[in-house]
Coordinates of C-alpha atoms in Angstrom, one line a residue:
M1 CA -7.7 8.9 20.8
V2 CA -8.3 11.9 18.6
S3 CA -5.8 14.6 17.9
G4 CA -6.2 16.8 14.8
G5 CA -6.5 14.5 11.8
L6 CA -5.4 11.5 13.8
R7 CA -7.9 9.0 15.1
V8 CA -6.2 6.1 17.0
L9 CA -8.1 3.1 18.1
I10 CA -6.4 0.6 20.5
D11 CA -7.4 -3.0 21.1
P12 CA -11.0 -2.9 19.7
F13 CA -13.3 -5.3 21.7
I14 CA -16.7 -4.1 20.9
S15 CA -19.2 -6.5 19.3
P16 CA -18.6 -9.4 21.8
N17 CA -18.5 -7.0 24.7
P18 CA -21.6 -6.9 26.8
L19 CA -20.8 -3.5 28.1
A20 CA -20.4 -1.9 24.7
E21 CA -23.9 -2.7 23.2
E22 CA -24.4 1.0 22.4
V23 CA -21.2 1.4 20.4
S24 CA -21.6 1.0 16.6
L25 CA -18.7 -0.5 14.6
E26 CA -20.0 1.4 11.6
G27 CA -19.4 4.6 13.4
L28 CA -15.7 4.0 13.8
S29 CA -13.3 5.5 11.2
P30 CA -9.8 5.3 12.7
T31 CA -6.7 6.4 10.8
H32 CA -4.7 3.9 12.9
V33 CA -5.4 0.7 14.9
L34 CA -2.9 -0.3 17.5
L35 CA -2.9 -3.7 19.1
T36 CA -1.0 -4.6 22.2
H37 CA -1.3 -8.4 21.9
G38 CA -3.3 -11.2 20.4
H39 CA -5.9 -12.1 22.9
E40 CA -9.5 -12.2 21.6
D41 CA -10.7 -9.5 24.0
H42 CA -8.2 -7.1 22.4
V43 CA -8.5 -8.0 18.7
A44 CA -12.1 -9.2 18.2
D45 CA -13.2 -6.3 15.9
A46 CA -9.8 -5.4 14.5
E47 CA -10.2 -7.2 11.1
I48 CA -13.5 -5.7 10.3
V49 CA -12.6 -2.2 11.4
L50 CA -9.3 -2.3 9.5
K51 CA -10.8 -3.5 6.2
R52 CA -13.7 -1.1 6.4
S53 CA -11.7 2.0 7.3
G54 CA -8.4 1.3 5.5
A55 CA -6.6 2.2 8.7
Q56 CA -2.9 1.4 9.3
L57 CA -2.3 -1.4 11.7
V58 CA 0.5 -1.3 14.3
A59 CA 1.0 -4.4 16.3
P60 CA 3.6 -6.9 17.6
Y61 CA 5.2 -8.8 14.8
E62 CA 3.3 -12.1 15.0
V63 CA 0.0 -10.3 15.5
A64 CA 0.6 -8.0 12.5
M65 CA 1.6 -10.8 10.3
W66 CA -1.5 -12.8 11.3
F67 CA -3.7 -9.9 10.2
G68 CA -1.7 -9.4 7.1
A69 CA -2.4 -13.0 6.1
K70 CA -6.1 -12.2 6.5
G71 CA -5.9 -9.5 3.9
V72 CA -5.2 -6.4 6.0
E73 CA -3.0 -4.3 3.7
D74 CA -1.4 -1.5 5.7
V75 CA 0.5 -3.4 8.4
V76 CA 3.4 -2.2 10.5
P77 CA 4.9 -4.9 12.7
V78 CA 6.7 -3.8 15.8
N79 CA 8.2 -5.0 19.1
P80 CA 9.3 -3.4 22.3
G81 CA 12.0 -0.8 21.6
G82 CA 10.4 0.3 18.3
H83 CA 9.4 3.8 17.6
L84 CA 7.5 5.3 14.7
Q85 CA 5.3 8.3 13.6
L86 CA 1.6 8.1 13.0
E87 CA 0.6 10.6 10.3
S88 CA -2.7 11.7 8.9
G89 CA -4.2 14.9 7.6
G90 CA -1.0 16.9 8.3
H91 CA -0.9 15.8 11.9
A92 CA 1.6 13.4 13.5
A93 CA 2.1 11.6 16.8
G94 CA 5.2 9.8 18.0
V95 CA 4.9 6.3 19.3
R96 CA 7.3 4.3 21.4
V97 CA 6.7 0.6 21.8
V98 CA 7.3 -0.6 25.4
G99 CA 7.2 -3.9 27.1
A100 CA 4.2 -5.5 29.0
V101 CA 4.2 -8.4 31.4
H102 CA 1.5 -10.7 30.0
S103 CA 0.9 -13.5 27.5
S104 CA -0.2 -13.4 23.9
T105 CA -2.1 -16.0 21.9
L106 CA -4.1 -15.3 18.7
P107 CA -7.8 -16.3 18.4
D108 CA -6.9 -19.5 16.5
G109 CA -4.4 -20.6 19.1
K110 CA -1.2 -19.5 17.3
P111 CA 1.5 -17.8 19.4
G112 CA 1.0 -14.0 19.5
G113 CA 4.6 -13.1 20.2
V114 CA 5.6 -10.5 22.8
P115 CA 2.9 -8.3 24.3
C116 CA 3.5 -4.6 24.4
G117 CA 2.3 -1.2 25.5
F118 CA 2.6 2.2 23.8
V119 CA 3.7 5.7 24.7
L120 CA 2.1 8.2 22.4
D121 CA 3.1 11.8 22.1
F122 CA 0.4 14.1 20.7
D123 CA 2.0 17.5 20.3
G124 CA 3.6 17.3 23.8
V125 CA 0.7 15.5 25.5
R126 CA 2.1 12.1 26.3
V127 CA -0.2 9.1 26.9
Y128 CA 0.9 5.7 28.1
H129 CA -1.3 2.8 27.1
A130 CA -0.1 -0.1 29.2
G131 CA -2.0 -2.9 27.4
D132 CA -2.4 -5.9 29.6
T133 CA 0.4 -6.0 32.2
D134 CA 1.4 -6.6 35.7
L135 CA 3.0 -3.9 37.7
S136 CA 6.7 -3.9 36.6
M137 CA 9.9 -1.9 36.7
E138 CA 9.3 -1.1 33.0
M139 CA 7.1 1.7 34.4
E140 CA 10.0 3.3 36.2
L141 CA 11.9 3.5 32.9
I142 CA 8.9 4.9 31.2
G143 CA 8.4 7.6 33.9
R144 CA 12.1 8.5 33.8
M145 CA 12.3 8.8 30.0
W146 CA 8.9 10.1 28.9
T147 CA 6.9 11.2 32.0
P148 CA 3.4 10.6 30.6
D149 CA 0.7 13.1 31.3
W150 CA -1.9 10.3 31.3
A151 CA -1.6 6.6 32.0
L152 CA -4.2 4.0 30.8
L153 CA -3.7 1.1 33.2
P154 CA -5.5 -2.2 33.6
I155 CA -7.1 -2.4 37.1
G156 CA -9.2 -5.6 37.1
G157 CA -6.6 -8.0 38.6
T158 CA -6.6 -11.7 38.0
F159 CA -5.0 -11.5 34.6
T160 CA -3.3 -8.1 35.0
M161 CA -2.4 -5.7 37.8
G162 CA -5.3 -4.5 40.0
Y163 CA -6.3 -1.1 41.3
A164 CA -4.3 -1.6 44.5
D165 CA -1.2 -1.5 42.3
V166 CA -2.0 1.9 40.8
P167 CA -0.3 4.0 43.5
A168 CA 3.0 2.2 42.9
A169 CA 2.5 2.6 39.1
M170 CA 1.8 6.3 39.5
D171 CA 5.0 6.8 41.5
M172 CA 7.1 5.0 38.9
L173 CA 5.4 6.7 36.0
R174 CA 5.5 10.1 37.6
C175 CA 1.9 10.5 36.5
R176 CA -1.2 11.3 38.5
Q177 CA -3.9 11.1 35.9
V178 CA -5.0 7.5 35.4
V179 CA -7.7 6.0 33.2
G180 CA -8.7 2.5 34.3
M181 CA -9.2 -0.3 31.8
H182 CA -9.6 -4.0 31.6
Y183 CA -12.2 -4.2 34.5
D184 CA -15.8 -5.3 34.9
T185 CA -16.1 -6.9 31.5
F186 CA -16.3 -10.4 33.1
P187 CA -16.8 -11.6 36.7
P188 CA -13.1 -12.5 37.2
I189 CA -12.1 -8.8 36.7
A190 CA -15.0 -7.1 38.5
I191 CA -13.9 -4.3 40.8
D192 CA -15.3 -2.3 43.7
R193 CA -15.4 1.1 42.0
E194 CA -15.6 3.2 45.1
A195 CA -12.6 1.3 46.6
A196 CA -10.6 1.8 43.4
L197 CA -11.4 5.5 43.3
G198 CA -10.5 6.0 46.9
T199 CA -7.3 4.0 46.7
V200 CA -6.0 6.2 43.9
R201 CA -7.3 9.4 45.5
D202 CA -5.6 8.6 48.8
A203 CA -2.3 8.2 46.9
G204 CA -2.6 11.7 45.4
G205 CA -3.9 10.7 42.0
E206 CA -7.1 10.8 40.0
L207 CA -8.6 7.7 38.6
H208 CA -11.0 8.1 35.7
L209 CA -13.6 5.4 35.0
P210 CA -15.4 7.0 32.1
A211 CA -18.7 5.5 30.8
I212 CA -18.4 3.7 27.5
G213 CA -19.1 6.3 24.8
S214 CA -18.1 9.3 26.9
V215 CA -15.1 11.6 26.1
L216 CA -12.2 12.7 28.1
E217 CA -10.5 15.9 26.9
T218 CA -7.0 17.1 27.6
V219 CA -5.0 20.1 26.3
N220 CA -1.3 20.8 26.2

């Protein structure tokens, strides 16, 4: 996510990802890296990106401390309920840490603490990144308190909610613009794209499934 001088990278899983072969780690220069939990498919490239860029890491406590022990210097540990400001180049974004219904184990098998999601406010444009989660009543609270303009939701099923759950999530979040994530990377989370698009469209929303490397733009 890019806004002014802020470049926010969330859950980088690039070099082991068969769908991201055209994405270069060397081309990434985030000001901040946010991690939702400790699973390998969410943290695989975090260490190398953080050390190369000097970006600030925001992550659940156990995940943040794990990376700190690996030599990542600018570490901000959080848990659901936390709130903070991301700042860079005279620009700022507010972040609220929210809960997620999932598990969290670090790549070496250590417990990863409590998984989370983030609500980010970029000058009035609010984006909810759910992380890996099931459909939950947490979304009702997020919709009531922050009413995100965009929701990034996992749609692959098996390990998270699936696309059939998106209409209920939209209603709770009071949000009609959804970006799908956590799908098609591996066979257990493969989806029928046309069915997914139709399910959300029939519920009065718009599901975006952008190609890797493409850009979605929004204005306040």
